[in-house]
Coordinates of C-alpha atoms in Angstrom, one line a residue:
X1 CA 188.0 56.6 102.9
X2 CA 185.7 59.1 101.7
X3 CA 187.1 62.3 101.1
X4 CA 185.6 66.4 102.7
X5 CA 185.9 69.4 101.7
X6 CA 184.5 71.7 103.7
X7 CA 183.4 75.6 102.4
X8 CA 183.0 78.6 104.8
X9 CA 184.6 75.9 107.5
X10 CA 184.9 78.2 110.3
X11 CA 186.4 76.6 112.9
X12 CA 185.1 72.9 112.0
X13 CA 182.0 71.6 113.2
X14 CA 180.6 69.6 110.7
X15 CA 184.3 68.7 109.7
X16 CA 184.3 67.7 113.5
X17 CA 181.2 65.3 112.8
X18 CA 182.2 63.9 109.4
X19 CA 186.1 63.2 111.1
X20 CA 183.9 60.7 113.6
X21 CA 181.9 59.3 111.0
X22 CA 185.2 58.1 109.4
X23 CA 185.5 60.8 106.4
X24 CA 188.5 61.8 105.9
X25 CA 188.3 66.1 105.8
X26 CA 191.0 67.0 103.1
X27 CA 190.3 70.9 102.8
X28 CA 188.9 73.7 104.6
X29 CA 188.0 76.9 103.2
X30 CA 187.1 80.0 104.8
X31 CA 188.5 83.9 104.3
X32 CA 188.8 84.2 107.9
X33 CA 192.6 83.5 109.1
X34 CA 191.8 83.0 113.2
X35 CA 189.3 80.1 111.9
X36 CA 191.6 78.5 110.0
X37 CA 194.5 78.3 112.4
X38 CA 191.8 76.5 114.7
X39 CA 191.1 74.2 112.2
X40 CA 194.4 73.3 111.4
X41 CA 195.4 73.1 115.1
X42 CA 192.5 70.4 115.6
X43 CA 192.7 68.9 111.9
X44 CA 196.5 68.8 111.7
X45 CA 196.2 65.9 108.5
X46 CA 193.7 68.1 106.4
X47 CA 194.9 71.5 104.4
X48 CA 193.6 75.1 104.7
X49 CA 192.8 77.4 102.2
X50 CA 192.1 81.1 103.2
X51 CA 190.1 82.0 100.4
X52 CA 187.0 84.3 99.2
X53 CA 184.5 82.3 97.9
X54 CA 182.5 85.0 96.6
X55 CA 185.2 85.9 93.9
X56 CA 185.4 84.6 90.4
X57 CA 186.4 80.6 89.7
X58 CA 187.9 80.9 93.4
X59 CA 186.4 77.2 93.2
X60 CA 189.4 76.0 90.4
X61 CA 192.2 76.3 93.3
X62 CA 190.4 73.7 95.8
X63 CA 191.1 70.2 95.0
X64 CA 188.1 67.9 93.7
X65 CA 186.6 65.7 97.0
X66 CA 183.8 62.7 97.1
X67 CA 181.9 65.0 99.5
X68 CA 181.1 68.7 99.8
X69 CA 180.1 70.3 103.0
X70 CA 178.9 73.9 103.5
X71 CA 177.3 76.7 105.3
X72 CA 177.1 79.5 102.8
X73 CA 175.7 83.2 104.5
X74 CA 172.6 84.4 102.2
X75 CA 172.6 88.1 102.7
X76 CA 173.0 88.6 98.9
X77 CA 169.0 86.7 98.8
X78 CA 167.3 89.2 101.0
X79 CA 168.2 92.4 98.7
X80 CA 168.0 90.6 95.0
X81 CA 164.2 89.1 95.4
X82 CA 163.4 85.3 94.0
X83 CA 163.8 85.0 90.5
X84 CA 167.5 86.2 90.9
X85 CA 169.0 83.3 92.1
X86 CA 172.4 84.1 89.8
X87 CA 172.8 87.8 90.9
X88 CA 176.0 88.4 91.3
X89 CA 175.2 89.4 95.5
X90 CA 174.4 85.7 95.9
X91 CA 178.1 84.4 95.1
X92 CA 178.6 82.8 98.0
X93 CA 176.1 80.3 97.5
X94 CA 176.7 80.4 93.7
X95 CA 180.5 78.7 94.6
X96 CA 178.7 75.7 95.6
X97 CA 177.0 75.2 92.4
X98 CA 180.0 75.9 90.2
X99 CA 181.9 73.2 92.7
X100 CA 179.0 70.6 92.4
X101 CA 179.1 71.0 88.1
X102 CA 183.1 71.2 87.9
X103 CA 184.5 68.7 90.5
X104 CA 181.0 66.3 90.5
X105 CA 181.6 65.1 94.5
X106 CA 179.0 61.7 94.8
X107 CA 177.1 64.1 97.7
X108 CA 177.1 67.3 99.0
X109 CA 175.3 68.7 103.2
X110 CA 174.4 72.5 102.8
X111 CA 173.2 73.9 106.7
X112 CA 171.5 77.2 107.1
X113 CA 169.7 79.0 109.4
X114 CA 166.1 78.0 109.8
X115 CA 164.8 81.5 107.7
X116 CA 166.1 80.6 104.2
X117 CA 163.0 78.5 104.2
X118 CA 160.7 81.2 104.4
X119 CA 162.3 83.9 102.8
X120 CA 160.5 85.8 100.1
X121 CA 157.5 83.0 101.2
X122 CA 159.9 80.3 100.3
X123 CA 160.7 81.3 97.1
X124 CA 164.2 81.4 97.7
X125 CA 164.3 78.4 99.1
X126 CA 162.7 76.3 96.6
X127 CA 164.9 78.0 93.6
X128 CA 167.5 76.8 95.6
X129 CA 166.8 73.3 95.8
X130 CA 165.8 73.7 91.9
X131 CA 169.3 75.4 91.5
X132 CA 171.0 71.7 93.3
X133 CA 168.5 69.8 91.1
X134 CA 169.8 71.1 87.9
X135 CA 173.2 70.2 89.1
X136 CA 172.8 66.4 88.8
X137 CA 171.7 66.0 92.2
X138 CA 168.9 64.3 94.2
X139 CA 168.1 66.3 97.0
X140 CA 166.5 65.7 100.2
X141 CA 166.0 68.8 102.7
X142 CA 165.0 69.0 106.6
X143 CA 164.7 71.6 109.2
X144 CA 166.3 69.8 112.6
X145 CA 166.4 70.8 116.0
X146 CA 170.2 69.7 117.2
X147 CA 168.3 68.6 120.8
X148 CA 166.6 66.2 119.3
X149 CA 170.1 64.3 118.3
X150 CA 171.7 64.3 121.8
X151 CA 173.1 67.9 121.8
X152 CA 171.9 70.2 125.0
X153 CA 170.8 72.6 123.0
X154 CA 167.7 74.2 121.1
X155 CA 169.0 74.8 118.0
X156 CA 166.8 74.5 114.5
X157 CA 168.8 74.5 111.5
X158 CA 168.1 73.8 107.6
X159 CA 170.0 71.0 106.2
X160 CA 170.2 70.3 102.4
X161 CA 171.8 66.7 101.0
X162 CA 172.3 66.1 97.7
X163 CA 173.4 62.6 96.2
X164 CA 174.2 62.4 92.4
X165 CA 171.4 61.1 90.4
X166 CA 173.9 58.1 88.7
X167 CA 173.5 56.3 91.8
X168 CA 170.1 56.7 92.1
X169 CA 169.5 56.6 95.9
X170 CA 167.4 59.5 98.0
X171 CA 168.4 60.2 101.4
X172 CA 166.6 60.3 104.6
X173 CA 167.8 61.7 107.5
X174 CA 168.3 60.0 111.1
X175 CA 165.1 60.2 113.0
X176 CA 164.7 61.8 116.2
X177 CA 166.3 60.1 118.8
X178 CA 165.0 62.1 121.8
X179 CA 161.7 64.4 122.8
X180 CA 161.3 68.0 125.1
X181 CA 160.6 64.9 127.8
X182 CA 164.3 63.7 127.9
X183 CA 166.4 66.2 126.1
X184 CA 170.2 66.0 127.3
X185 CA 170.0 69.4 130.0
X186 CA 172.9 72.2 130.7
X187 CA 173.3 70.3 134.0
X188 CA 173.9 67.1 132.5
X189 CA 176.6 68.5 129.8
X190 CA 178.9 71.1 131.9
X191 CA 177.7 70.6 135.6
X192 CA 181.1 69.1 136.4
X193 CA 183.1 71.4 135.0
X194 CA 185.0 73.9 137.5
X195 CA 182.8 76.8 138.8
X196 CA 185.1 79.9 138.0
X197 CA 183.9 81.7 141.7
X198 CA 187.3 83.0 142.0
X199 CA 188.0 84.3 138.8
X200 CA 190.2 83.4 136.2
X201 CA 190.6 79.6 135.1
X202 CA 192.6 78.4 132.3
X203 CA 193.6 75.3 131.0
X204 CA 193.1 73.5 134.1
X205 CA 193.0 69.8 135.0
X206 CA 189.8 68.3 135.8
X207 CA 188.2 68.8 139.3
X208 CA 185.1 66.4 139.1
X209 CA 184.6 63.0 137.4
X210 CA 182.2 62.1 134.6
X211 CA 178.5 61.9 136.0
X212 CA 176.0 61.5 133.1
X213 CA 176.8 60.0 129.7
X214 CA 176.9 63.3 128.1
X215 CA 180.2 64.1 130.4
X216 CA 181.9 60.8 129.7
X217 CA 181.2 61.5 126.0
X218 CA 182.8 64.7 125.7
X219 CA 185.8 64.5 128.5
X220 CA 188.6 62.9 126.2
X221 CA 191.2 64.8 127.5
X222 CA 193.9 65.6 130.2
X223 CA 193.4 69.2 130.3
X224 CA 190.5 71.7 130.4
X225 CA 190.8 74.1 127.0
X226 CA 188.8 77.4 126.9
X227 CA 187.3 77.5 130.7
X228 CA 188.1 80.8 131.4
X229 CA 185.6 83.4 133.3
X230 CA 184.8 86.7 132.2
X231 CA 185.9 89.0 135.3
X232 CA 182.8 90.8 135.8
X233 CA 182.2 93.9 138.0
X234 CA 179.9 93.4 141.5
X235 CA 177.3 95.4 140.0
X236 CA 176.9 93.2 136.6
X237 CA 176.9 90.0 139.3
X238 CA 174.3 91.9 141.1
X239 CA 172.3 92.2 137.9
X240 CA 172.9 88.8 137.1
X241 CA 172.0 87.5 140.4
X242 CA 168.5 89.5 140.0
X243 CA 167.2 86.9 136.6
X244 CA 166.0 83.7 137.8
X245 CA 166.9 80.3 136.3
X246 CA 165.2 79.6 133.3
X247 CA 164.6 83.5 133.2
X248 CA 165.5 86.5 131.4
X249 CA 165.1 90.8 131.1
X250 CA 161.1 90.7 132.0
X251 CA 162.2 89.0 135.5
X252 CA 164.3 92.2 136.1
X253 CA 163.0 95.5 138.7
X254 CA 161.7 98.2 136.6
X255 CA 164.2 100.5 135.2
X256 CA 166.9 97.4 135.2
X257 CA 168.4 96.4 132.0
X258 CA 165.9 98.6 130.2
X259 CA 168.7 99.4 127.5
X260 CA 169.1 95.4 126.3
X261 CA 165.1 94.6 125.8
X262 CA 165.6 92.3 123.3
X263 CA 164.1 88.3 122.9
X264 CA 167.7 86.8 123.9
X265 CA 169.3 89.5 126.8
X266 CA 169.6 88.7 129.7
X267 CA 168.7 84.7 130.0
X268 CA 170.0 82.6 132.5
X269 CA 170.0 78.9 131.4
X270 CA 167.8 76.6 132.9
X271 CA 169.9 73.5 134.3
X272 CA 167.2 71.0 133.8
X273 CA 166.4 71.8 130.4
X274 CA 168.6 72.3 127.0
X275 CA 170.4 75.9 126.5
X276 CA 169.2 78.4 124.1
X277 CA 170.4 78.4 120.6
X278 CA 174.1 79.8 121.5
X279 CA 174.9 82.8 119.4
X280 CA 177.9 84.3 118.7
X281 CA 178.0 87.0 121.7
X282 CA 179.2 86.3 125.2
X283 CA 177.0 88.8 126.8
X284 CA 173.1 87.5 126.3
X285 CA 173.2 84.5 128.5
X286 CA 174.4 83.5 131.5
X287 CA 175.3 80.1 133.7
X288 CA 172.4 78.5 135.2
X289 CA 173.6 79.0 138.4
X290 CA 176.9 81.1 138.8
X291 CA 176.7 85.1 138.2
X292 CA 178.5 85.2 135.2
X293 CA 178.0 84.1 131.5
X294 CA 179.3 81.0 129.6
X295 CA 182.6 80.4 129.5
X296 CA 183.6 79.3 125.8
X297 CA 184.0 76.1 126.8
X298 CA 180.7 75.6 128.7
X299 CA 179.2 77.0 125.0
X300 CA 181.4 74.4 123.3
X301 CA 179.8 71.7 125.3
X302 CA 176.7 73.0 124.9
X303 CA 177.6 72.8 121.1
X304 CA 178.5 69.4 121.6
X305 CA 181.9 69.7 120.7
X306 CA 184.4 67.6 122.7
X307 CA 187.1 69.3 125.3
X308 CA 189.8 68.2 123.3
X309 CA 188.5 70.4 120.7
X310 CA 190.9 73.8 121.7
X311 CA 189.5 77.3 120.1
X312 CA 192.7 79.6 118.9
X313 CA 192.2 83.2 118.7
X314 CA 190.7 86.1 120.6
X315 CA 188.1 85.6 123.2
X316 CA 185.8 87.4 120.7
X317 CA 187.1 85.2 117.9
X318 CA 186.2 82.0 119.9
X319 CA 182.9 82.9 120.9
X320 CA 181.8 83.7 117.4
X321 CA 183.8 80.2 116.6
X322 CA 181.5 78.4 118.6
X323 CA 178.4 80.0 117.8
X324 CA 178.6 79.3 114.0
X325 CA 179.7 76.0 114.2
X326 CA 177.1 73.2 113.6
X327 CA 177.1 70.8 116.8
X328 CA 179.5 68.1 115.8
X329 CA 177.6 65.5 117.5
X330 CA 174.7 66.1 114.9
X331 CA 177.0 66.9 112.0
X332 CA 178.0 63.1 112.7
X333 CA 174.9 61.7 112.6
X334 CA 174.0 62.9 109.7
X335 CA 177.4 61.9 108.2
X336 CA 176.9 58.7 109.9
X337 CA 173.4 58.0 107.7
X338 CA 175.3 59.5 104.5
X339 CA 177.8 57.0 104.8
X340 CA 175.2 54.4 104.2
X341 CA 174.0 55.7 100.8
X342 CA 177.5 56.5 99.5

């Protein structure tokens, strides 16, 4: 079996998707303790290491792997310009070069937010992909939207696979496998799930059966984890109940929410069609149909991850858990394809 290790973890999505793809995840790394105690909690066979990546041959302590997985932040890139791909700001990413040259995995997945590629007009970008090149790699690179794999959401990411040059193979990722005509909708993933009307829910059992192949997909366990409302006062349901389905701030009275005017305040989700990319807030959207927003476990769905997946930590924690994390359900079919190269 073909041995992960996964940098900047967080709480495990890809590890989620490269577990079902039949990798076996050996490390996580992060420098954020409530991650790590919900990776170990739902990877109890792999090891975490609470480390900072952006500090010198941090990458000597982590055990050599067949596979590297990653999703390095780029802050240092927007301050240090194009031609200073080595700056000292840029460390992060820098730890998954040094990896790649000491410990020589057969592949590595780098994800990133859709702007890399047109940072500094994509000079960045392309002095990364020299940077992986240089490192012995052949490397393949793809900007997918997550709803176009089976997870109800709109979410485009950048995704970066490398495969040593020795064995001479360039990968392609999996094509498409749905269109904006049958994308899987918010009704469809977490319509069944317990409508919270009367305030707090937590841990529950199950209220309503499967009904769409999404549900049956992700209901593998006995107990609802994470379903929790957020007890808001009547005059925030009020609000709420003003913004239309599919909707957002512009739908509000004049003088109504004039403080949060930004492109993602105030959307409701829309149950017929996918979700918005979910961020890592709990305050921006709100349920398609019930006054309140998201619960984290109506996000996790809507990230694709399965509801035997349990978040640990505050309720801020878990929300910014689940909106870092790449959708598992992609993350494994991309490790699905891998697997055939490797």
């Amino acid at each position: 079996m073909l041995s992960v290790n996964d940098y900047f973890s967080g709480c495990g999505g890809l590890s989620q998707g490269f577990k079902e793809a039949g990798f076996k995840i050996q490390v996580a790394v992060d420098n954020e303790e409530s991650y790590l105690r919900t990776f170990a909690h739902n990877f109890k066979s792999s090891e975490t290491k609470n480390l900072d990546l952006g500090k010198d041959n941090v990458e000597q302590n982590i055990p050599g792997s067949d596979i590297i997985i990653a999703g390095p932040p780029c802050q240092g890139f927007s301050l240090t310009g194009p031609r200073n791909i080595d700056d000292p700001r840029n460390k992060l990413y820098l730890s998954v070069f040094k990896t790649l040259r000491l410990n020589k995995p057969k592949a590595f997945l780098v994800e990133n937010v859709r702007g890399l590629k047109t940072m500094w007009g994509g000079m960045v970008f392309k002095e990364i992909i020299k940077k992986f090149e240089s490192a012995g790699y052949t490397v393949t690179e793809s900007l997918l939207n997550s709803a176009e794999y089976g997870v109800p959401q709109i979410r485009h990411r950048v995704f970066i696979v490398g495969i040593q040059k020795e064995l001479n193979k360039k990968f392609e990722f999996p094509k498409p496998e749905f269109n904006k005509d049958n994308y899987i909708s918010c009704e469809e993933a977490i319509g069944n799930l317990p409508s919270l009307e009367n305030g707090e829910l937590k841990n529950s059992n199950y209220s309503e059966k499967p009904s769409t192949n999404f549900q049956k997909y992700v209901m593998d366990s006995n107990k609802l984890f994470n379903h929790e409302a957020t007890l808001h006062k009547q005059f925030v349901k009020d609000t709420i109940a003003l913004v239309p389905e599919g909707g957002n701030y512009k739908d509000l009275p004049k003088g109504v929410g004039d403080s949060r005017k930004f492109n993602e305040a105030w959307t409701r989700y829309h149950s017929k069609k996918p979700s918005r990319t979910i961020d890592t807030g709990h305050r921006n959207h709100f349920h398609y149909k019930w006054n309140r927003v998201p619960t984290i476990r109506e996000n996790a769905r809507l990230q694709s991850f399965k509801d035997s997946f349990e978040f640990l930590g505050t309720k801020t924690s878990q929300n910014v858990q689940v909106g870092n994390a790449v959708p598992p359900l992609l993350a494994y079919k991309i490790a699905k394809q891998l697997k055939k190269y490797l």
